[in-house]
PDB file of C-alpha atoms in Angstrom:
ATOM      1  CA  MET A  15       8.761 -16.248   3.950  1.00  0.00           C
ATOM      2  CA  THR A  16       6.405 -13.475   2.535  1.00  0.00           C
ATOM      3  CA  ARG A  17       2.482 -13.814   3.466  1.00  0.00           C
ATOM      4  CA  ALA A  18       0.260 -13.864   0.215  1.00  0.00           C
ATOM      5  CA  ILE A  19      -2.763 -11.434   0.137  1.00  0.00           C
ATOM      6  CA  GLY A  20      -5.960 -12.824  -1.405  1.00  0.00           C
ATOM      7  CA  THR A  21      -5.297 -13.840  -4.621  1.00  0.00           C
ATOM      8  CA  LEU A  22      -3.754 -11.450  -7.327  1.00  0.00           C
ATOM      9  CA  GLY A  23      -6.721  -9.409  -8.876  1.00  0.00           C
ATOM     10  CA  ASP A  24      -9.031 -10.541  -5.681  1.00  0.00           C
ATOM     11  CA  LEU A  25     -10.947  -7.294  -5.332  1.00  0.00           C
ATOM     12  CA  PHE A  26     -12.088  -5.960  -1.508  1.00  0.00           C
ATOM     13  CA  SER A  27     -14.559  -3.321  -0.342  1.00  0.00           C
ATOM     14  CA  ILE A  28     -13.277  -0.800   2.755  1.00  0.00           C
ATOM     15  CA  SER A  29     -16.103   0.278   5.113  1.00  0.00           C
ATOM     16  CA  LEU A  30     -14.374   3.859   5.991  1.00  0.00           C
ATOM     17  CA  SER A  31     -15.181   5.509   9.306  1.00  0.00           C
ATOM     18  CA  MET A  32     -16.110   9.342   8.017  1.00  0.00           C
ATOM     19  CA  GLY A  33     -18.822   6.813   6.099  1.00  0.00           C
ATOM     20  CA  GLY A  34     -18.898   5.242   2.495  1.00  0.00           C
ATOM     21  CA  TYR A  35     -16.416   2.749   0.913  1.00  0.00           C
ATOM     22  CA  GLY A  36     -12.915   2.396  -0.135  1.00  0.00           C
ATOM     23  CA  TYR A  37     -11.577   0.139  -2.735  1.00  0.00           C
ATOM     24  CA  ALA A  38      -8.192  -2.221  -2.836  1.00  0.00           C
ATOM     25  CA  ILE A  39      -7.265  -4.863  -5.374  1.00  0.00           C
ATOM     26  CA  SER A  40      -5.034  -7.606  -4.158  1.00  0.00           C
ATOM     27  CA  LEU A  41      -1.296  -7.434  -6.263  1.00  0.00           C
ATOM     28  CA  ASN A  42      -0.003 -10.559  -3.973  1.00  0.00           C
ATOM     29  CA  PRO A  43       2.149  -9.777  -2.396  1.00  0.00           C
ATOM     30  CA  ILE A  44       0.921  -6.066  -1.914  1.00  0.00           C
ATOM     31  CA  LEU A  45      -2.350  -4.157  -2.157  1.00  0.00           C
ATOM     32  CA  ALA A  46      -3.828  -0.976  -4.114  1.00  0.00           C
ATOM     33  CA  PHE A  47      -5.583   1.457  -2.920  1.00  0.00           C
ATOM     34  CA  PHE A  48      -7.858   2.822  -5.660  1.00  0.00           C
ATOM     35  CA  ASP A  49      -8.264   6.557  -5.258  1.00  0.00           C
ATOM     36  CA  LEU A  50     -12.435   6.301  -4.842  1.00  0.00           C
ATOM     37  CA  ARG A  51     -14.956   6.568  -2.502  1.00  0.00           C
ATOM     38  CA  THR A  52     -18.588   5.722  -2.728  1.00  0.00           C
ATOM     39  CA  GLN A  53     -21.362   6.408  -0.431  1.00  0.00           C
ATOM     40  CA  SER A  54     -22.602   2.417  -0.919  1.00  0.00           C
ATOM     41  CA  GLU A  55     -20.391  -0.504  -1.440  1.00  0.00           C
ATOM     42  CA  MET A  56     -19.901  -0.955  -5.649  1.00  0.00           C
ATOM     43  CA  THR A  57     -20.188  -4.205  -6.760  1.00  0.00           C
ATOM     44  CA  LEU A  58     -17.476  -5.606  -9.235  1.00  0.00           C
ATOM     45  CA  ASP A  59     -19.119  -5.017 -12.285  1.00  0.00           C
ATOM     46  CA  SER A  60     -20.057  -1.006 -11.456  1.00  0.00           C
ATOM     47  CA  LEU A  61     -15.612  -1.043 -10.728  1.00  0.00           C
ATOM     48  CA  ASP A  62     -12.853  -0.331 -13.029  1.00  0.00           C
ATOM     49  CA  CYS A  63     -10.482  -2.743 -11.834  1.00  0.00           C
ATOM     50  CA  VAL A  64      -8.278  -3.061 -14.543  1.00  0.00           C
ATOM     51  CA  ASN A  65      -7.216   0.433 -14.954  1.00  0.00           C
ATOM     52  CA  PRO A  66      -8.107   2.292 -11.691  1.00  0.00           C
ATOM     53  CA  LYS A  67      -6.914   5.489 -10.226  1.00  0.00           C
ATOM     54  CA  ILE A  68      -4.981   4.203  -7.744  1.00  0.00           C
ATOM     55  CA  ALA A  69      -3.963   6.416  -4.456  1.00  0.00           C
ATOM     56  CA  PHE A  70      -0.988   3.975  -2.975  1.00  0.00           C
ATOM     57  CA  LYS A  71       0.128   0.444  -2.701  1.00  0.00           C
ATOM     58  CA  ALA A  72       0.840  -1.157   0.891  1.00  0.00           C
ATOM     59  CA  GLY A  73       1.636  -4.163   2.525  1.00  0.00           C
ATOM     60  CA  VAL A  74      -1.050  -4.504   5.199  1.00  0.00           C
ATOM     61  CA  HIS A  75      -0.756  -6.870   8.332  1.00  0.00           C
ATOM     62  CA  ILE A  76      -2.965 -10.237   7.571  1.00  0.00           C
ATOM     63  CA  SER A  77      -5.927  -9.203  10.267  1.00  0.00           C
ATOM     64  CA  TRP A  78      -7.378  -7.425   7.136  1.00  0.00           C
ATOM     65  CA  ASN A  79      -9.107 -10.466   6.177  1.00  0.00           C
ATOM     66  CA  LYS A  80     -11.107  -9.548   8.830  1.00  0.00           C
ATOM     67  CA  ARG A  81     -12.081  -6.165   8.789  1.00  0.00           C
ATOM     68  CA  TRP A  82     -12.419  -6.115   4.967  1.00  0.00           C
ATOM     69  CA  HIS A  83     -15.296  -7.685   2.348  1.00  0.00           C
ATOM     70  CA  LYS A  84     -14.114  -9.173  -0.585  1.00  0.00           C
ATOM     71  CA  ILE A  85     -16.750  -8.478  -3.336  1.00  0.00           C
ATOM     72  CA  GLY A  86     -14.935 -10.552  -6.478  1.00  0.00           C
ATOM     73  CA  HIS A  87     -12.014 -11.169  -8.557  1.00  0.00           C
ATOM     74  CA  CYS A  88     -10.762  -9.282 -11.907  1.00  0.00           C
ATOM     75  CA  ALA A  89      -7.801  -9.845 -13.617  1.00  0.00           C
ATOM     76  CA  VAL A  90      -5.179  -7.098 -13.354  1.00  0.00           C
ATOM     77  CA  GLY A  91      -4.300  -5.047 -15.497  1.00  0.00           C
ATOM     78  CA  GLU A  92      -0.381  -4.611 -17.156  1.00  0.00           C
ATOM     79  CA  ASN A  93      -0.201  -1.017 -15.570  1.00  0.00           C
ATOM     80  CA  LEU A  94      -0.898  -2.571 -11.944  1.00  0.00           C
ATOM     81  CA  MET A  95       1.949  -5.284 -12.405  1.00  0.00           C
ATOM     82  CA  GLN A  96       4.731  -2.771 -12.927  1.00  0.00           C
ATOM     83  CA  PRO A  97       7.382  -3.225  -9.902  1.00  0.00           C
ATOM     84  CA  VAL A  98       6.618  -1.401  -6.810  1.00  0.00           C
ATOM     85  CA  ASP A  99       9.423   0.624  -4.646  1.00  0.00           C
ATOM     86  CA  PHE A 100       9.191   1.109  -1.034  1.00  0.00           C
ATOM     87  CA  VAL A 101      11.890   2.280   1.082  1.00  0.00           C
ATOM     88  CA  ARG A 102      13.265   0.946   4.074  1.00  0.00           C
ATOM     89  CA  GLN A 103      15.558   2.448   7.011  1.00  0.00           C
ATOM     90  CA  ASP A 104      18.069   0.629   8.814  1.00  0.00           C
ATOM     91  CA  ILE A 105      17.472   1.034  12.374  1.00  0.00           C
ATOM     92  CA  ILE A 106      20.875   1.084  14.097  1.00  0.00           C
ATOM     93  CA  SER A 107      22.944   2.616  10.815  1.00  0.00           C
ATOM     94  CA  LYS A 108      20.461   4.657   9.654  1.00  0.00           C
ATOM     95  CA  ASP A 109      20.946   3.712   5.709  1.00  0.00           C
ATOM     96  CA  LEU A 110      18.202   3.932   3.486  1.00  0.00           C
ATOM     97  CA  TYR A 111      17.157   1.095   1.421  1.00  0.00           C
ATOM     98  CA  ILE A 112      14.930   0.693  -1.381  1.00  0.00           C
ATOM     99  CA  TYR A 113      12.869  -2.541  -1.744  1.00  0.00           C
ATOM    100  CA  THR A 114      11.334  -3.410  -5.005  1.00  0.00           C
ATOM    101  CA  ARG A 115       8.217  -5.828  -4.706  1.00  0.00           C
ATOM    102  CA  PHE A 116       6.797  -7.543  -7.953  1.00  0.00           C
ATOM    103  CA  PRO A 117       2.690  -7.722  -7.802  1.00  0.00           C
ATOM    104  CA  GLY A 118       2.039 -11.480  -8.584  1.00  0.00           C
ATOM    105  CA  ASN A 119       5.258 -12.847  -6.837  1.00  0.00           C
ATOM    106  CA  VAL A 120       5.208 -13.234  -3.218  1.00  0.00           C
ATOM    107  CA  GLU A 121       8.910 -14.837  -3.228  1.00  0.00           C
ATOM    108  CA  LYS A 122      10.841 -12.137  -5.343  1.00  0.00           C
ATOM    109  CA  PHE A 123      12.346  -8.996  -4.321  1.00  0.00           C
ATOM    110  CA  LEU A 124      15.194  -6.540  -4.830  1.00  0.00           C
ATOM    111  CA  GLU A 125      17.039  -4.706  -2.455  1.00  0.00           C
ATOM    112  CA  ARG A 126      19.735  -1.953  -2.479  1.00  0.00           C
ATOM    113  CA  LEU A 127      21.468   0.683  -0.583  1.00  0.00           C
ATOM    114  CA  ALA A 128      20.056   3.944  -1.532  1.00  0.00           C
ATOM    115  CA  PRO A 129      20.990   8.085  -1.174  1.00  0.00           C
ATOM    116  CA  PRO A 130      17.820   9.793   0.740  1.00  0.00           C
ATOM    117  CA  GLU A 131      16.966  12.035  -2.610  1.00  0.00           C
ATOM    118  CA  GLU A 132      16.326   8.802  -4.444  1.00  0.00           C
ATOM    119  CA  CYS A 133      13.680   7.850  -1.456  1.00  0.00           C
ATOM    120  CA  VAL A 134      11.417  11.225  -1.594  1.00  0.00           C
ATOM    121  CA  ASP A 135       8.376   9.723  -2.803  1.00  0.00           C
ATOM    122  CA  LEU A 136       8.880   6.673  -1.537  1.00  0.00           C
ATOM    123  CA  ASP A 137       6.259   4.643   0.878  1.00  0.00           C
ATOM    124  CA  PRO A 138       7.786   3.045   3.521  1.00  0.00           C
ATOM    125  CA  LEU A 139       8.307  -0.819   3.557  1.00  0.00           C
ATOM    126  CA  TRP A 140       5.534  -1.322   6.344  1.00  0.00           C
ATOM    127  CA  SER A 141       3.156  -3.994   7.215  1.00  0.00           C
ATOM    128  CA  TRP A 142       0.538  -1.776   8.176  1.00  0.00           C
ATOM    129  CA  ASP A 143      -2.332  -2.417  10.484  1.00  0.00           C
ATOM    130  CA  PRO A 144      -5.615  -2.110   8.752  1.00  0.00           C
ATOM    131  CA  GLU A 145      -6.680   0.607  10.866  1.00  0.00           C
ATOM    132  CA  GLN A 146      -3.787   2.195   9.701  1.00  0.00           C
ATOM    133  CA  ILE A 147      -4.382   2.016   6.278  1.00  0.00           C
ATOM    134  CA  GLU A 148      -7.947   3.193   6.585  1.00  0.00           C
ATOM    135  CA  ALA A 149      -6.709   6.203   8.132  1.00  0.00           C
ATOM    136  CA  ARG A 150      -4.430   6.566   5.630  1.00  0.00           C
ATOM    137  CA  LEU A 151      -7.061   6.243   2.890  1.00  0.00           C
ATOM    138  CA  GLU A 152      -9.051   8.781   4.506  1.00  0.00           C
ATOM    139  CA  ALA A 153      -6.907  11.420   4.740  1.00  0.00           C
ATOM    140  CA  HIS A 154      -5.963  10.894   0.787  1.00  0.00           C
ATOM    141  CA  LEU A 155      -9.787  10.827  -0.128  1.00  0.00           C
ATOM    142  CA  ASN A 156     -10.060  14.473   1.994  1.00  0.00           C
ATOM    143  CA  ASN A 157      -6.858  15.713   0.413  1.00  0.00           C
ATOM    144  CA  THR A 158      -5.186  15.748   4.018  1.00  0.00           C
ATOM    145  CA  GLU A 159      -1.923  14.477   5.075  1.00  0.00           C
ATOM    146  CA  TYR A 160      -1.666  11.052   7.292  1.00  0.00           C
ATOM    147  CA  THR A 161       0.255  12.266   9.960  1.00  0.00           C
ATOM    148  CA  MET A 162       2.594   8.833  10.518  1.00  0.00           C
ATOM    149  CA  LEU A 163       3.613   8.550   6.726  1.00  0.00           C
ATOM    150  CA  LYS A 164       4.577  12.532   7.242  1.00  0.00           C
ATOM    151  CA  ASN A 165       6.822  11.808  10.189  1.00  0.00           C
ATOM    152  CA  PHE A 166       8.691   8.596   8.933  1.00  0.00           C
ATOM    153  CA  LYS A 167       9.383  10.947   5.349  1.00  0.00           C
ATOM    154  CA  MET A 168      10.656  13.620   7.106  1.00  0.00           C
ATOM    155  CA  ARG A 169      13.064  11.366   9.435  1.00  0.00           C
ATOM    156  CA  THR A 170      14.307   9.629   6.051  1.00  0.00           C
ATOM    157  CA  GLN A 171      14.664  12.808   4.526  1.00  0.00           C
ATOM    158  CA  LYS A 172      17.666  13.934   7.372  1.00  0.00           C
ATOM    159  CA  LYS A 173      21.271  13.982   7.180  1.00  0.00           C
ATOM    160  CA  PHE A 174      22.868  11.298   9.622  1.00  0.00           C
TER     161      PHE A 174
END
């Protein structure tokens, strides 16, 4: 059973180590992280949470709820309710699988075997630690590569 990440539509602020704040919205069972940094924490009514520009979507370890501040709840736009594909690599066979999550449905998922070329732009199916998400979000907002993600993508693109 997959653990819920807040309630669908919960909005969170994330204090960033480089200063300022990032934001995420719960798509239960994943979070969508906004392509937005502000110097001071914004309120719900000053954010576009129905049609935000999204940096990435990811599953996050349950410990996130001790670090990030819930700033409200809003309706989730249809654009955010589309299925989200991730890539998973079997540890033994090295086969790649596309794993599809459905926002708003904690139990529903699909998984299928996939060739490497279909997985090139997909994020890994990980339960990210909050610190990893914060570092990844900061890298994205600074237009730099997040090394951990780059290394995973290089590994999954190799021919085995």
